[in-house]
Structures are given as C-alpha cells and as structure tokens.
Amino acid sequence: MSDAEGAVELDPLSRDDILRGIIFGFSILLVFVSFSSTEMEFGLLALLISVFFLSALFWKGPIAVEPQYLFDRYADNLGYYLDKGEDYLCKSFNATKKAEKVLVGVAYNFFLVMAFVLPIDLLFQYLTRAENSLLLYQKFITWVLYVIESAFGIGVFIRGEHGTILSYDDMIDMEIVAECTGLHETVFLSMLIICFRGVKPMVRAKWAMYAIVFIFIENLIRIISGYPLIHIFGFSTWDKFHFFWWHTGQYALIMAIFVLWVMVVAGNPDNKSPRMNYIR
C-alpha cells in the first residue's frame, strides 16, 4: 500500500466511523443541553442519554471501539486535508528550508486553532448569554460551594427561586449566574488543546480533561476567595478584583496555560503525531 517514497494510502472513513462521529458529537451536544436546561428532570434525562450513547460507543455496543481508534481515524482523515493546506502555504511562501517550514507550520496551526475555536466560543457565549442559561450546572456549582464553605464553618445556605443564591450570615449574598460557572472558559481552553495539530489525539484528549478539572477548581477558588477578601479588604476592593479577573485575568491565565502547554507538552517529541505522507 506504499510507494517508493514511503507514501501510504489513506483509509477513508467508513460508514461505521461516520456514524460513530455523529453519535459522539450528539452526545457532547446533549451534555450542554443538560447543563442549560431550566428543568431538573429534563436536564438529568439529557445527561443520562448522553452517558448511554457514550457507553454504547466506547464500552458495549454493536459499533463500540476504543476512544483512541475513533480519535486517530478522524485525526488522520482531517489531517490529510490540513496537511495539503500547509504544503500549499509552504510553496506559496517559497519555504524550502526546515526552519522556514516549521515557521509556516506553527503559524498555520495557530490560525486553524483560532479560526475553529473562536467561532465556537462566541456562539456558545451568545447561546448562554442569559443569567440562568446554564441552570443545571449553576445549581451544581452552588451546591459544591455550599458544601465546601459549610465545611469551613462559614454560615451559608442556598436560597432563591432557582436555588442559585448563596446567602451568608455576615456578608452580602452571591448569586451564581451562568458566567460564574466557568464553563465558557472551560470550553475555550479545552478546545484550544483539542484543535492543536501535530500532537497525538489521545494526548490532546487527556490534557483537555486535565484542563476541564483545572478550570473547575480554579473557578471554585475564585468564588470562595470572595468571602475572606470582602471581610479583609471590603466589598469595593473585592468588586474591582472580581471585575478584573472575570473580564481579563481569566483569559490571560488561559492563554498563558495554553502557551505553556504548547511549549512543554506539544513540544515533547514523544507526544508528537508522526507525519504521514498520505495519498488517496
């Protein structure tokens, strides 16, 4: 299946592979439908259906496969077309030396990431612009905060029509709206990692999961820190810090983490995807 130059014939996606991709995408969509549900029962039902489809896809089912197989198949087929775009740019800029090709490849990679991630992130922010557009997830974050702060002896209880307001004995109330969940930032950072070419698909998937956990913990710390900051420095100081971190600091941290990930993880030769010379 290869020629004298080491070219390998690309195995196109089969019908089962396409069906697996549709099921996987639909399952991820159901997770967001679940988080944004205003009805607890509907949200949990959507989440259970998503878990069922993912189990049938990666655990037990007529078309069940290992996650690595599915990610590799799509990475190879999408990579074939993206590599052709990179080769075209190298020819257009007359990049013949290795250093020149690397420079073009890095610029092309970052362009693809931003061209794919930014529209998704902007669309997600638009769809979840209302205060309670992620109600099920807001309730979950509120409950987690209540459990943690109660464990530290803080007088707090949950109230409000939607159960998303933390009411304190000795401080102003805090309402957990959609933007407080950190889900926008979670989607942005995880998509940056997932869409970065040249790294093994499973490595990207693993580090995207790490990013989700990191943003979740960082967001909890950000909200919980409001209690001591308000008592020590006053509400005005905390409000300025909260505004800065919410609108600037959070995304500055995300970009710093992403650049560090590119340098340390993506730059590790063991994590790089082998460049295959595919033909069709």
PDB file of N, CA and C in Angstrom, residues 153-157 166-173 227 231:
ATOM      1  N   GLY A 153     -16.953  26.041  58.236  1.00  0.00           N
ATOM      2  CA  GLY A 153     -17.653  26.724  59.314  1.00  0.00           C
ATOM      3  C   GLY A 153     -18.275  28.050  58.927  1.00  0.00           C
ATOM      4  N   ILE A 154     -18.384  28.320  57.652  1.00  0.00           N
ATOM      5  CA  ILE A 154     -18.996  29.572  57.196  1.00  0.00           C
ATOM      6  C   ILE A 154     -20.519  29.421  57.233  1.00  0.00           C
ATOM      7  N   GLY A 155     -21.186  30.427  57.795  1.00  0.00           N
ATOM      8  CA  GLY A 155     -22.647  30.402  57.869  1.00  0.00           C
ATOM      9  C   GLY A 155     -23.265  30.755  56.526  1.00  0.00           C
ATOM     10  N   VAL A 156     -23.701  29.775  55.802  1.00  0.00           N
ATOM     11  CA  VAL A 156     -24.232  29.997  54.461  1.00  0.00           C
ATOM     12  C   VAL A 156     -25.344  28.994  54.185  1.00  0.00           C
ATOM     13  N   PHE A 157     -26.335  29.428  53.413  1.00  0.00           N
ATOM     14  CA  PHE A 157     -27.372  28.496  52.972  1.00  0.00           C
ATOM     15  C   PHE A 157     -27.806  28.886  51.555  1.00  0.00           C
ATOM     16  N   LEU A 166     -26.262  32.015  47.138  1.00  0.00           N
ATOM     17  CA  LEU A 166     -25.612  31.678  48.408  1.00  0.00           C
ATOM     18  C   LEU A 166     -25.845  32.842  49.365  1.00  0.00           C
ATOM     19  N   SER A 167     -26.580  32.590  50.429  1.00  0.00           N
ATOM     20  CA  SER A 167     -26.912  33.624  51.403  1.00  0.00           C
ATOM     21  C   SER A 167     -26.064  33.429  52.657  1.00  0.00           C
ATOM     22  N   TYR A 168     -25.301  34.472  53.037  1.00  0.00           N
ATOM     23  CA  TYR A 168     -24.371  34.389  54.159  1.00  0.00           C
ATOM     24  C   TYR A 168     -24.935  35.111  55.380  1.00  0.00           C
ATOM     25  N   ASP A 169     -24.506  34.654  56.555  1.00  0.00           N
ATOM     26  CA  ASP A 169     -24.949  35.272  57.809  1.00  0.00           C
ATOM     27  C   ASP A 169     -24.324  36.644  58.020  1.00  0.00           C
ATOM     28  N   ASP A 170     -23.086  36.830  57.536  1.00  0.00           N
ATOM     29  CA  ASP A 170     -22.339  38.052  57.840  1.00  0.00           C
ATOM     30  C   ASP A 170     -21.785  38.737  56.591  1.00  0.00           C
ATOM     31  N   MET A 171     -22.434  38.530  55.438  1.00  0.00           N
ATOM     32  CA  MET A 171     -21.920  39.107  54.211  1.00  0.00           C
ATOM     33  C   MET A 171     -23.040  39.204  53.184  1.00  0.00           C
ATOM     34  N   ILE A 172     -22.794  39.952  52.139  1.00  0.00           N
ATOM     35  CA  ILE A 172     -23.785  40.059  51.063  1.00  0.00           C
ATOM     36  C   ILE A 172     -23.998  38.692  50.403  1.00  0.00           C
ATOM     37  N   ASP A 173     -25.166  38.529  49.803  1.00  0.00           N
ATOM     38  CA  ASP A 173     -25.452  37.285  49.092  1.00  0.00           C
ATOM     39  C   ASP A 173     -24.680  37.241  47.770  1.00  0.00           C
ATOM     40  N   TYR A 227     -15.224  35.483  50.016  1.00  0.00           N
ATOM     41  CA  TYR A 227     -15.589  35.602  51.439  1.00  0.00           C
ATOM     42  C   TYR A 227     -14.467  36.236  52.272  1.00  0.00           C
ATOM     43  N   HIS A 231     -14.205  40.381  53.732  1.00  0.00           N
ATOM     44  CA  HIS A 231     -14.053  40.646  55.164  1.00  0.00           C
ATOM     45  C   HIS A 231     -12.745  41.376  55.473  1.00  0.00           C
TER      46      HIS A 231
END
